Coordinates of C-alpha atoms in Angstrom, one line a residue:
X13 CA 0.0 0.0 0.0
X14 CA 1.2 3.5 -0.8
X15 CA 0.5 6.8 1.0
X16 CA 0.1 9.9 -1.1
X17 CA 0.9 13.6 -0.6
X18 CA -1.5 15.7 -2.8
X19 CA -1.4 19.4 -3.3
X20 CA -4.9 20.5 -2.1
X21 CA -4.8 23.7 -4.2
X22 CA -4.3 21.8 -7.5
X23 CA -5.2 18.1 -6.8
X24 CA -1.7 17.1 -8.2
X25 CA 0.2 14.3 -6.5
X26 CA 3.4 15.6 -4.9
X27 CA 4.9 12.3 -3.7
X28 CA 4.0 8.7 -3.2
X29 CA 5.5 6.8 -0.2
X30 CA 5.5 3.0 0.2
X31 CA 4.1 1.8 3.5
X32 CA 6.5 0.0 5.8
X33 CA 5.9 -3.7 6.3
X34 CA 5.2 -5.0 9.8
X35 CA 8.8 -6.4 10.0
X36 CA 10.2 -3.0 8.9
X37 CA 8.2 -1.2 11.6
X38 CA 9.4 -3.7 14.2
X39 CA 13.0 -3.2 13.2
X40 CA 12.7 0.6 13.3
X41 CA 11.3 0.5 16.8
X42 CA 14.1 -1.8 17.9
X43 CA 16.7 0.7 16.5
X44 CA 15.0 3.6 18.3
X45 CA 14.9 1.6 21.6
X46 CA 18.6 0.8 21.2
X47 CA 19.4 4.5 20.6
X48 CA 17.4 5.4 23.7
X49 CA 19.6 3.1 25.9
X50 CA 22.4 5.6 25.6
X51 CA 20.4 8.8 25.3
X52 CA 18.6 8.6 28.6
X53 CA 22.0 8.6 30.4
X54 CA 23.1 11.9 28.9
X55 CA 23.1 15.1 30.9
X56 CA 20.7 18.0 30.5
X57 CA 23.4 20.2 29.0
X58 CA 24.0 17.8 26.1
X59 CA 20.2 17.5 25.5
X60 CA 19.8 21.3 25.6
X61 CA 22.6 21.8 23.1
X62 CA 21.0 19.5 20.6
X63 CA 17.6 21.2 20.9
X64 CA 19.2 24.6 20.4
X65 CA 20.8 23.3 17.2
X66 CA 17.4 22.1 16.0
X67 CA 16.0 25.5 16.6
X68 CA 18.8 27.0 14.5
X69 CA 18.2 24.6 11.7
X70 CA 14.4 25.4 11.7
X71 CA 15.1 29.1 11.4
X72 CA 17.6 28.6 8.6
X73 CA 15.0 26.6 6.6
X74 CA 11.9 28.6 7.5
X75 CA 11.0 29.4 3.9
X76 CA 11.6 25.8 2.7
X77 CA 9.4 24.3 5.4
X78 CA 6.6 26.9 5.0
X79 CA 6.5 26.0 1.3
X80 CA 6.4 22.3 2.1
X81 CA 3.3 22.9 4.3
X82 CA 1.7 25.0 1.6
X83 CA 2.3 22.1 -0.9
X84 CA 1.1 19.3 1.3
X85 CA -1.8 20.8 3.3
X86 CA -2.5 24.2 1.9
X87 CA -1.3 26.5 4.7
X88 CA -0.8 30.1 3.8
X89 CA 3.0 30.9 3.6
X90 CA 3.0 33.6 6.3
X91 CA 1.2 31.2 8.7
X92 CA 3.7 28.5 7.8
X93 CA 6.6 30.7 8.7
X94 CA 5.0 31.5 12.0
X95 CA 4.6 27.9 12.7
X96 CA 8.3 27.1 12.1
X97 CA 9.3 30.0 14.4
X98 CA 7.0 28.6 17.1
X99 CA 8.7 25.2 16.7
X100 CA 12.1 26.8 17.1
X101 CA 10.9 28.7 20.2
X102 CA 9.6 25.5 21.9
X103 CA 13.0 23.8 21.3
X104 CA 14.7 26.7 23.0
X105 CA 12.1 26.9 25.8
X106 CA 12.6 23.3 26.9
X107 CA 16.4 23.6 26.4
X108 CA 16.3 26.5 28.9
X109 CA 13.7 25.1 31.4
X110 CA 13.7 21.3 31.1
X111 CA 16.3 20.7 33.8
X112 CA 14.4 22.8 36.4
X113 CA 11.1 21.2 35.4
X114 CA 12.5 17.8 36.0
X115 CA 14.4 18.5 39.2
X116 CA 13.8 16.0 42.0
X117 CA 11.1 17.2 44.6
X118 CA 11.6 16.5 48.3
X119 CA 8.8 14.9 50.1
X120 CA 8.3 14.9 53.9
X121 CA 7.8 11.3 55.2
X122 CA 9.0 9.4 58.3
X123 CA 12.0 8.2 56.3
X124 CA 15.4 9.9 56.6
X125 CA 15.1 11.1 53.0
X126 CA 12.2 10.9 50.5
X127 CA 11.9 12.5 47.1
X128 CA 10.1 12.3 43.7
X129 CA 12.4 11.6 40.8
X130 CA 11.3 12.1 37.2
X131 CA 12.8 9.4 35.0
X132 CA 12.6 8.9 31.3
X133 CA 9.9 6.5 30.1
X134 CA 11.5 5.2 26.9
X135 CA 10.2 5.2 23.4
X136 CA 7.0 7.3 22.9
X137 CA 4.7 6.8 19.9
X138 CA 3.2 10.0 18.6
X139 CA 0.1 9.9 16.4
X140 CA -0.2 13.3 14.9
X141 CA -2.5 15.3 12.6
X142 CA -2.0 17.3 9.4
X143 CA -3.3 20.7 10.4
X144 CA -0.1 21.9 12.1
X145 CA 2.3 19.3 10.7
X146 CA 5.5 20.7 12.3
X147 CA 4.2 22.3 15.5
X148 CA 2.2 19.2 16.6
X149 CA 5.5 17.2 16.4
X150 CA 7.8 19.7 18.1
X151 CA 5.4 20.4 21.0
X152 CA 5.6 16.7 21.8
X153 CA 9.2 16.1 20.7
X154 CA 11.1 18.9 22.3
X155 CA 10.0 18.1 25.9
X156 CA 10.2 14.3 25.3
X157 CA 13.8 14.5 24.1
X158 CA 14.8 16.9 26.8
X159 CA 13.3 14.4 29.3
X160 CA 15.6 11.7 28.0
X161 CA 13.0 9.9 25.9
X162 CA 13.0 8.7 22.3
X163 CA 10.2 8.9 19.7
X164 CA 8.5 7.2 16.8
X165 CA 6.0 9.1 14.7
X166 CA 2.9 8.0 12.8
X167 CA 2.0 11.2 11.0
X168 CA -1.2 11.9 8.9
X169 CA -0.8 10.2 5.6
X170 CA -1.0 13.5 3.5
X171 CA 2.0 15.2 5.2
X172 CA 4.7 12.6 5.0
X173 CA 7.1 15.1 3.6
X174 CA 6.8 17.3 6.7
X175 CA 7.3 14.2 8.9
X176 CA 10.5 13.3 7.1
X177 CA 11.7 16.9 7.3
X178 CA 11.4 16.8 11.1
X179 CA 13.4 13.5 11.1
X180 CA 16.1 15.2 9.1
X181 CA 16.2 18.2 11.5
X182 CA 16.6 15.9 14.6
X183 CA 19.3 13.9 12.9
X184 CA 21.3 17.0 11.7
X185 CA 21.0 18.7 15.0
X186 CA 23.3 16.0 16.4
X187 CA 20.9 13.8 18.3
X188 CA 21.9 10.1 18.2
X189 CA 21.1 8.2 15.1
X190 CA 17.6 6.6 15.2
X191 CA 16.6 8.5 18.4
X192 CA 13.5 9.8 16.4
X193 CA 12.1 7.9 13.4
X194 CA 9.1 8.2 11.2
X195 CA 6.9 5.2 10.7
X196 CA 5.4 5.3 7.2
X197 CA 2.2 3.4 8.0
X198 CA -1.6 3.7 7.8
X199 CA -3.9 4.0 10.8
X200 CA -4.6 0.3 10.6
X201 CA -1.1 -0.4 11.7
X202 CA -1.1 1.7 14.9
X203 CA -2.4 -1.0 17.2
X204 CA 0.6 -3.2 16.3
X205 CA 3.0 -0.4 17.2
X206 CA 1.3 0.3 20.6
X207 CA 1.4 -3.5 21.3
X208 CA 5.2 -3.6 20.8
X209 CA 6.8 -4.1 24.2
X210 CA 9.5 -1.5 23.4
X211 CA 6.9 1.2 23.2
X212 CA 6.4 2.8 26.6
X213 CA 3.7 5.4 26.0
X214 CA 1.6 7.0 23.2
X215 CA 0.3 10.5 22.6
X216 CA -2.3 11.4 20.0
X217 CA -3.7 14.6 18.7
X218 CA -6.7 14.0 16.4
X219 CA -10.4 13.2 16.2
X220 CA -12.5 11.8 19.0
X221 CA -12.9 8.6 17.1
X222 CA -9.1 8.2 16.7
X223 CA -8.7 9.0 20.4
X224 CA -11.1 6.3 21.5
X225 CA -9.3 3.7 19.3
X226 CA -5.9 4.6 20.7
X227 CA -7.1 4.9 24.3
X228 CA -8.7 1.4 24.0
X229 CA -5.5 -0.1 22.6
X230 CA -3.3 1.6 25.1
X231 CA -5.4 0.4 27.9
X232 CA -5.3 -3.1 26.6
X233 CA -1.5 -3.1 26.7
X234 CA -1.2 -0.8 29.9
X235 CA 0.6 2.0 28.1
X236 CA 0.6 5.5 29.4
X237 CA -1.5 7.8 27.2
X238 CA -2.1 11.5 26.5
X239 CA -4.9 12.5 24.1
X240 CA -5.7 15.9 22.7
X241 CA -9.0 15.7 20.7
X242 CA -11.3 18.0 18.8
X243 CA -13.7 20.6 20.1
X244 CA -16.4 23.1 19.1
X245 CA -15.4 26.1 21.2
X246 CA -18.1 28.7 22.0
X247 CA -17.5 32.4 21.7
X248 CA -20.0 34.4 23.8
X249 CA -21.1 37.9 22.6
X250 CA -22.9 39.8 25.4
X251 CA -24.9 43.0 25.1
X252 CA -22.1 45.4 26.2
X253 CA -19.5 44.0 23.7
X254 CA -17.5 46.2 21.4
X255 CA -18.9 44.6 18.2
X256 CA -16.4 46.2 15.8
X257 CA -13.5 44.7 17.8
X258 CA -15.4 41.5 18.6
X259 CA -16.3 40.7 15.0
X260 CA -12.7 41.3 13.9
X261 CA -11.4 38.9 16.4
X262 CA -14.1 36.4 15.6
X263 CA -13.2 36.4 11.9
X264 CA -9.5 35.9 12.7
X265 CA -10.2 33.1 15.2
X266 CA -12.6 31.2 12.9
X267 CA -10.3 31.4 9.9
X268 CA -6.9 30.7 11.4
X269 CA -5.2 27.9 9.5
X270 CA -8.1 28.1 6.9
X271 CA -10.5 27.2 9.7
X272 CA -8.7 24.0 10.5
X273 CA -7.8 24.4 14.2
X274 CA -9.2 22.4 17.1
X275 CA -8.9 25.4 19.4
X276 CA -10.5 28.0 17.1
X277 CA -13.8 29.6 18.0
X278 CA -16.5 27.7 16.0
X279 CA -19.9 28.5 17.7
X280 CA -20.8 32.1 18.2
X281 CA -23.5 32.5 20.9
X282 CA -24.9 36.0 20.7
X283 CA -27.6 37.6 22.9
X284 CA -30.7 38.8 21.0
X285 CA -30.1 42.4 21.8
X286 CA -27.1 42.7 19.5
X287 CA -27.5 39.7 17.3
X288 CA -28.6 41.4 14.1
X289 CA -25.8 44.0 14.2
X290 CA -23.2 41.3 15.1
X291 CA -24.4 39.3 12.1
X292 CA -24.1 42.2 9.7
X293 CA -20.6 43.1 10.8
X294 CA -19.4 39.5 11.0
X295 CA -20.7 38.6 7.5
X296 CA -19.3 41.8 6.0
X297 CA -15.8 41.0 7.3
X298 CA -16.0 37.3 6.4
X299 CA -16.8 38.2 2.8
X300 CA -13.7 40.5 2.6
X301 CA -11.3 37.6 3.5
X302 CA -9.2 36.6 0.5
X303 CA -9.0 32.9 -0.4
X304 CA -6.3 31.6 -2.8
X305 CA -3.6 29.1 -3.6
X306 CA -0.6 29.7 -1.2
X307 CA 2.1 29.1 -3.8
X308 CA 0.4 31.5 -6.2
X309 CA -0.5 34.4 -3.9
X310 CA 1.4 35.6 -0.8
X311 CA -1.3 37.9 0.6
X312 CA -4.2 35.5 1.4
X313 CA -6.3 35.0 4.5
X314 CA -7.1 31.3 3.8
X315 CA -6.0 28.6 1.5
X316 CA -7.7 25.4 0.4
X317 CA -8.8 22.7 2.8
X318 CA -6.2 20.1 3.4
X319 CA -7.9 17.4 1.4
X320 CA -10.9 17.3 -1.0
X321 CA -12.7 14.7 1.1
X322 CA -12.5 16.9 4.1
X323 CA -13.9 19.8 2.1
X324 CA -16.7 17.7 0.9
X325 CA -17.5 16.5 4.5
X326 CA -17.6 20.1 5.6
X327 CA -20.0 21.1 2.8
X328 CA -22.3 18.2 3.8
X329 CA -22.4 19.5 7.4
X330 CA -23.4 23.0 6.0
X331 CA -26.0 21.5 3.7
X332 CA -27.6 19.3 6.3
X333 CA -27.7 22.2 8.8
X334 CA -29.6 24.3 6.2
X335 CA -32.0 21.5 5.6
X336 CA -32.7 21.4 9.3
X337 CA -33.5 25.1 9.6
X338 CA -30.2 27.1 9.6
X339 CA -30.0 30.2 7.4
X340 CA -27.0 30.8 5.2
X341 CA -25.7 34.3 5.4
X342 CA -22.6 33.9 3.2
X343 CA -20.5 31.3 1.5
X344 CA -21.8 27.8 1.6
X345 CA -21.0 26.9 -2.0
X346 CA -18.1 24.9 -3.4
X347 CA -16.2 27.1 -5.9
X348 CA -15.8 26.0 -9.5
X349 CA -12.4 24.9 -10.6
X350 CA -9.6 22.8 -9.2
X351 CA -8.5 22.5 -5.6
X352 CA -10.2 21.7 -2.3
X353 CA -11.3 25.3 -1.6
X354 CA -14.3 26.3 0.6
X355 CA -15.2 30.0 1.2
X356 CA -15.8 31.7 4.5
X357 CA -19.3 30.6 5.5
X358 CA -21.7 31.9 8.1
X359 CA -24.8 30.1 9.3
X360 CA -27.4 31.6 11.7
X361 CA -30.5 30.3 13.5
X362 CA -28.3 27.3 14.3
X363 CA -29.8 24.9 16.9
X364 CA -29.7 21.3 18.3
X365 CA -30.1 18.6 15.7
X366 CA -27.9 20.4 13.2
X367 CA -24.4 19.3 12.4
X368 CA -23.2 22.9 12.8
X369 CA -24.5 22.8 16.4
X370 CA -23.8 19.2 17.4
X371 CA -20.5 18.6 15.6
X372 CA -17.1 20.2 15.1
X373 CA -16.9 22.0 11.8
X374 CA -13.3 21.7 10.9
X375 CA -13.1 24.5 8.3
X376 CA -14.1 28.1 7.7
X377 CA -17.7 27.7 8.8
X378 CA -19.1 29.8 11.6
X379 CA -22.3 28.9 13.4
X380 CA -24.3 31.8 15.1
X381 CA -26.6 30.6 17.9

């Protein structure tokens, strides 16, 4: 089986990657575990030095990696550059503070000396999403490596190029060979990885469904687990709000990363007293946002959705919400032409029983309640 990276702005295939066999996956995990045996004995100074080098490499390659994200999942270039800078920052943050965070803590007991010691776990499996393909990795990887752990990654299938770029950064920063490796596998193979006795823990960022599956498997094999799942965050607009300022912030929050952020505001709950004026301002500003292909236009507010199937699922949520009584104020139509584009969309009169109320809309769709 092959995994494909497809440019969502054009539909063209960028690269095809052969999926690893079960034996190849097992061998990679063994290599990472072997590398960890020496790494967890290193001092904090050595670990911090490697992280600072990784930060330097990221800044040197900021334009290259921003372009890679634009190609693989449609991120506007300026947002891609910001993401890489944030990755460099998190490397330096844990290089600066990791040792103090992990310092032993004294505990008062009836013993002559008692303390809590924070020890490395071992090899951590990360199952990560496509929406922030560098940041999601480094926010796990920087603290994990500083704590003396090793890592293997199952990234989203459409951003394998980003995954392998991070593997290169870690290698070139001077970390031991094989301390962090990418597993080119589909979701079906994740259970076998978690079951491997050399995997100590698993962290996932993704959908609720994916989180349930990983948690169930991790529980079966008694592996430590951290999950960060989706959400449909509410933004409350009260009668005394500065509506000019509020609507500007609402637009930015809803459209960040082309609307594909788990922590973006998605449901806008507005008191009746100011609802009509809020709607007018919000819709006017949403309509002014510029959509385009990231590699063709620098000054855009949102690019395409990451994949055509995701765009189609989003449109179905909008359509079903309208069928169930929501009113469309702007957007809501798939543009003609190539690419997985979807315009800034506002629905109002949204209520229970509608996808825009009951489900997360992972794209540039705002629900006014």
